GROMACS .gro file of C-alpha atoms in nm:
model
  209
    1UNK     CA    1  -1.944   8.461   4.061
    2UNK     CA    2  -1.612   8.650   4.016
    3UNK     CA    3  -1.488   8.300   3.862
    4UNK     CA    4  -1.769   8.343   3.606
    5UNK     CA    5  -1.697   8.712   3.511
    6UNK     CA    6  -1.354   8.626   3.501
    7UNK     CA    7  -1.417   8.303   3.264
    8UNK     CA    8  -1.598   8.459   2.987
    9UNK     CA    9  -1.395   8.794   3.033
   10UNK     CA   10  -1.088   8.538   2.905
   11UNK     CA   11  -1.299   8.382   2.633
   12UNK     CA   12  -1.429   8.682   2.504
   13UNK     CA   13  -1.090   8.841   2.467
   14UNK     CA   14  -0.953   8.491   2.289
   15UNK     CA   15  -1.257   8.539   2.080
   16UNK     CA   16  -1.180   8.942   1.985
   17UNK     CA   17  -0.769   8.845   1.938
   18UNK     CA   18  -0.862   8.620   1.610
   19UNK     CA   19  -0.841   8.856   1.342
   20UNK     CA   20  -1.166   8.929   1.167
   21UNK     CA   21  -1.334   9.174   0.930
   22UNK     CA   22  -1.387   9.428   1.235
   23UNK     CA   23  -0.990   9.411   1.337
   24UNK     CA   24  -0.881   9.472   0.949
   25UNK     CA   25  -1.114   9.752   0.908
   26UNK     CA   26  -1.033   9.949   1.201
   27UNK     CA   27  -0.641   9.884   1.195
   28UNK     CA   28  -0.663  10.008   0.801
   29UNK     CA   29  -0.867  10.312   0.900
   30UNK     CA   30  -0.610  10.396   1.168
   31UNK     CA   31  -0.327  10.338   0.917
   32UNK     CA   32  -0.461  10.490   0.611
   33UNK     CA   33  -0.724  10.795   0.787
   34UNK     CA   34  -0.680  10.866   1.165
   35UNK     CA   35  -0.692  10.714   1.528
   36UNK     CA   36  -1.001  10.961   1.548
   37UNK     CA   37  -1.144  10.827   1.264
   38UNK     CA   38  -1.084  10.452   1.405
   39UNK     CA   39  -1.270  10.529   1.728
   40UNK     CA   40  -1.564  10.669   1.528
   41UNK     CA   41  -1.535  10.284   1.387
   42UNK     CA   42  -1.463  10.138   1.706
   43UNK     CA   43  -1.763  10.319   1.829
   44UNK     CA   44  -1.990  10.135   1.530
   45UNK     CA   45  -1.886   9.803   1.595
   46UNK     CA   46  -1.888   9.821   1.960
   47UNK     CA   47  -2.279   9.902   1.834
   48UNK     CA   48  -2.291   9.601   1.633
   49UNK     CA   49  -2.170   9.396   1.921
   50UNK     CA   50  -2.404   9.587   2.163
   51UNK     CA   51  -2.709   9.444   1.907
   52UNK     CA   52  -2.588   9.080   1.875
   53UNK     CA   53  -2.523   9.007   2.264
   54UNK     CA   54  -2.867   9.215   2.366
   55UNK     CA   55  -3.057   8.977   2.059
   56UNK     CA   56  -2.888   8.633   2.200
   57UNK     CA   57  -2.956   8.740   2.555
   58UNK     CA   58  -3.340   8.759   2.403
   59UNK     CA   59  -3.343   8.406   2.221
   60UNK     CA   60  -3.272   8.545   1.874
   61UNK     CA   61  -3.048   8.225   1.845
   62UNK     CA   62  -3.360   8.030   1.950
   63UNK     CA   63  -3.535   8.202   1.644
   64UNK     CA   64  -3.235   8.118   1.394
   65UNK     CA   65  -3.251   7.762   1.513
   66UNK     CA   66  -3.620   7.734   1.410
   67UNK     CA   67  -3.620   7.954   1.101
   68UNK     CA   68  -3.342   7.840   0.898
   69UNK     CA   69  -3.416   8.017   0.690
   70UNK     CA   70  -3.419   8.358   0.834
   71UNK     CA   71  -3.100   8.315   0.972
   72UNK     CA   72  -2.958   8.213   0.597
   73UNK     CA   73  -3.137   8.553   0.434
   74UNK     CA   74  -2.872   8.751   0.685
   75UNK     CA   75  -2.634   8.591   0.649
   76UNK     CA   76  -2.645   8.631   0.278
   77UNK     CA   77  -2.727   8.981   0.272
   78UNK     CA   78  -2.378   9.060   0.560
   79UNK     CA   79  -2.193   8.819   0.297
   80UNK     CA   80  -2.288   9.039   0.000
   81UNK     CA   81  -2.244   9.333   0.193
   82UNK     CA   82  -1.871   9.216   0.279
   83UNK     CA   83  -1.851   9.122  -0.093
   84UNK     CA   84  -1.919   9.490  -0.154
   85UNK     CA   85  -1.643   9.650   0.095
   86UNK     CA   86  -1.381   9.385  -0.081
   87UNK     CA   87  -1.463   9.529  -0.429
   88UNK     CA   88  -1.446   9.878  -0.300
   89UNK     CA   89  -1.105   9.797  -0.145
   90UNK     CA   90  -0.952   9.613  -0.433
   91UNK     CA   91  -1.073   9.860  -0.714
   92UNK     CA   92  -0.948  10.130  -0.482
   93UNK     CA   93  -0.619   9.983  -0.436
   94UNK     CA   94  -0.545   9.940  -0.838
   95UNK     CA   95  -0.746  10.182  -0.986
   96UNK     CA   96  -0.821  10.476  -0.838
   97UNK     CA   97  -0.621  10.556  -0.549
   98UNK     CA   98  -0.332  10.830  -0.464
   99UNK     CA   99  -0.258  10.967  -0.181
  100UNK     CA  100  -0.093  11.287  -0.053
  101UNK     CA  101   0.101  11.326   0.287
  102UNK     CA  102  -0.003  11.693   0.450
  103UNK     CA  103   0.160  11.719   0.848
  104UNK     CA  104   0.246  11.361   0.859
  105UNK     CA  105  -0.123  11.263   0.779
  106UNK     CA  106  -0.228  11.047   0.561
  107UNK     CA  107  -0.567  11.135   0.319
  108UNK     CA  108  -0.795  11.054   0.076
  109UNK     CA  109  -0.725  11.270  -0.280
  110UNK     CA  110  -1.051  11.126  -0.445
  111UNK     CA  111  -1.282  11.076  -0.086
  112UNK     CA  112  -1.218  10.982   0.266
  113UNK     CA  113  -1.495  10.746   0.474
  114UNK     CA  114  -1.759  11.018   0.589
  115UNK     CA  115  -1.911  10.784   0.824
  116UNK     CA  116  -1.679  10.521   1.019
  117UNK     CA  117  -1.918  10.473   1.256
  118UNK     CA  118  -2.171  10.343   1.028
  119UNK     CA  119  -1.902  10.143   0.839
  120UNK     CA  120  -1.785  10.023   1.161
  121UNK     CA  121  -2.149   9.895   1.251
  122UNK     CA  122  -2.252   9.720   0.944
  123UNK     CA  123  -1.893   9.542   0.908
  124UNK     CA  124  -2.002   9.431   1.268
  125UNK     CA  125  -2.378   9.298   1.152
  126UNK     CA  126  -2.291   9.154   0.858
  127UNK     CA  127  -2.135   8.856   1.010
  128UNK     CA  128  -2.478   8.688   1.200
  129UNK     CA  129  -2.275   8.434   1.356
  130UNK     CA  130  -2.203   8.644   1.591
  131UNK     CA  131  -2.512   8.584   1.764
  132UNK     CA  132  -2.422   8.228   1.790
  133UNK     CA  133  -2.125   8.297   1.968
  134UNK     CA  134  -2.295   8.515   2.202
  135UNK     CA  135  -2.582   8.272   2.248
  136UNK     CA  136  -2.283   8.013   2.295
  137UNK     CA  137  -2.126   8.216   2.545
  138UNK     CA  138  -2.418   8.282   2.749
  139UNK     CA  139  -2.604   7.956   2.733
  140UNK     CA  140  -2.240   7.752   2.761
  141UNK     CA  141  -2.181   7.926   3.117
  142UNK     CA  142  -2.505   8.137   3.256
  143UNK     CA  143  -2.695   7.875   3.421
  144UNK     CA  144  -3.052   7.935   3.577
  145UNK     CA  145  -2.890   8.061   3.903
  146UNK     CA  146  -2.737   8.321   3.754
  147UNK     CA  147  -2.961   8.632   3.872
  148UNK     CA  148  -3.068   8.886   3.630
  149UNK     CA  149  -2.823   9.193   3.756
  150UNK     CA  150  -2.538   8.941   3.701
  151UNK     CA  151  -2.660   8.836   3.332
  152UNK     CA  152  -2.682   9.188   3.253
  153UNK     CA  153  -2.334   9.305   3.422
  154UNK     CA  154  -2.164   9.011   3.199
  155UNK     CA  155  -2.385   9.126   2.889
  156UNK     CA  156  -2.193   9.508   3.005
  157UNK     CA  157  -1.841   9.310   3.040
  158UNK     CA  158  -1.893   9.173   2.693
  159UNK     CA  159  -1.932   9.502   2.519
  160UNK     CA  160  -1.705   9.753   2.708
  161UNK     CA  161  -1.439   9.458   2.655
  162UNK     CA  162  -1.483   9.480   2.284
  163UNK     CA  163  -1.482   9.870   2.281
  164UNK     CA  164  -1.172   9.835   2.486
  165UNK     CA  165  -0.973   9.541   2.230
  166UNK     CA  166  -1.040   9.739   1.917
  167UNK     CA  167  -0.941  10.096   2.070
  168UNK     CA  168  -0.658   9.909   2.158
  169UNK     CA  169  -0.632   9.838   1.836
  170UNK     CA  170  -0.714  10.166   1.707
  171UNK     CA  171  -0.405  10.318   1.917
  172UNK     CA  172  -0.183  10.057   1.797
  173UNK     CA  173  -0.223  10.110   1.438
  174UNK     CA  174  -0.230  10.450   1.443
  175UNK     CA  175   0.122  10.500   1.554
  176UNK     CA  176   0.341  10.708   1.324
  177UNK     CA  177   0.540  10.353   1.266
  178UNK     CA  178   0.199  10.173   1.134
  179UNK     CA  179   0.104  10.481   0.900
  180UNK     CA  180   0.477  10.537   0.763
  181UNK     CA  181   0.451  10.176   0.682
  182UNK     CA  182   0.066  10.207   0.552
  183UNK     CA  183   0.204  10.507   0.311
  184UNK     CA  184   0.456  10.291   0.158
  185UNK     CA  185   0.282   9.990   0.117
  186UNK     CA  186  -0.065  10.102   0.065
  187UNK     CA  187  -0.178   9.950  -0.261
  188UNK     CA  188  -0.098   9.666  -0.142
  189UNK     CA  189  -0.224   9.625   0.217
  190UNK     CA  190  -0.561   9.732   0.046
  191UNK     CA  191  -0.542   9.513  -0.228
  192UNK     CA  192  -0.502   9.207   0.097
  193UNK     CA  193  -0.772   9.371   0.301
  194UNK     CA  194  -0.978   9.379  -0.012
  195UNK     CA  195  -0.943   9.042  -0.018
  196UNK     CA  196  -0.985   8.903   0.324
  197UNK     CA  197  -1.318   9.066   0.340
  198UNK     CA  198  -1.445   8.907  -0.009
  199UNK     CA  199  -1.303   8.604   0.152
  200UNK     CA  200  -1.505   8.650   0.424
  201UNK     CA  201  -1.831   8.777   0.249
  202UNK     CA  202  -1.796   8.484   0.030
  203UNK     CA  203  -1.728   8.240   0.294
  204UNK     CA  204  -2.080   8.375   0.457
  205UNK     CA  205  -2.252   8.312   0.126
  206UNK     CA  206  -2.143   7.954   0.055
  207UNK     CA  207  -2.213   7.846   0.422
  208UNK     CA  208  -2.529   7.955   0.360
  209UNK     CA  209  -2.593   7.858   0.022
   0.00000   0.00000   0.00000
């Protein structure tokens, strides 16, 4: 059993290391707002995860699989959404933004994100294949022996390992060093976040096309 924990532990954290939409938004809210603010985003996605891995463990795969359909409309609808953040992000970044450096912190002067834990969760749900992984994780390696207590304590391992990468991440890039570097090349690090998530929304959308 420990061999099993210790398996998908590994994979899992493979899995979290390739950068995503959730590592780019929480390592530019920890550069450009706070590392409290990050956490409040770490918080959302560790949500987001929390949803996916509890719907695979209940066959919501199983339902994508035989309504294609279904699993297309979401997919769609996070790839718009995604769309959305990108446009925000590169209009931001060319048209609208200064900023203004009070105690070594970095802020908003037209707005700051009231609600990185929301952001955080619906960057996190927009991407649907993330119940595929799960469902791929759990059906790959949970056989029928696998007792119930154990499904659910690798179901726990999953999440708190996510919560734990992005804090990590969180920390990281909100550093003085990060920011400083943030400050000076802000435009454009938003401009290339802007895009990596239109990227990715429209990456969702053509797959599902």
């Amino acid at each position: 059993m420990l061999s099993l924990f210790l398996t998908i532990a590994v994979v899992h954290l493979v899995a979290l290391m390739s950068p995503g939409p959730d590592f780019f938004f929480v390592s530019r809210t920890a550069m450009s707002q706070s590392r409290s603010k990050a956490l409040l985003g770490v918080l959302g996605i560790t949500g987001g995860m929390f949803i996916w891995a509890g719907l695979s463990i209940l066959g919501l795969q199983v339902l994508f699989e035989t309504v294609s359909w279904l699993q297309e409309v979401v997919a769609i609808g996070g790839g718009l959404y995604l769309l959305w953040m990108g446009y925000g992000l590169l209009k931001s970044s060319f048209f609208e933004k200064e900023f203004t450096c009070q105690t070594e912190e970095l802020a908003y002067s037209e707005r700051e994100m009231k609600s990185p834990f929301l952001f955080g969760l619906l960057t996190n749900l927009a991407n649907p294949k993330a119940v595929i992984y799960y469902g791929s994780i759990f059906s790959t390696f949970i056989t029928p022996e696998v007792s119930e207590v154990a499904k659910f304590s690798l179901f726990c391992l999953v999440v708190a390992e996510s919560f734990g990468w992005f804090a990590f991440v969180a920390m990281v890039f909100g550093l003085s060093q990060p920011r400083r570097l943030y400050r000076k090349f802000s435009r454009w690090i938003d401009a290339l976040a802007g895009a990596l998530f239109a990227l990715f929304g429209g990456g969702l959308i053509w797959a599902n096309r």
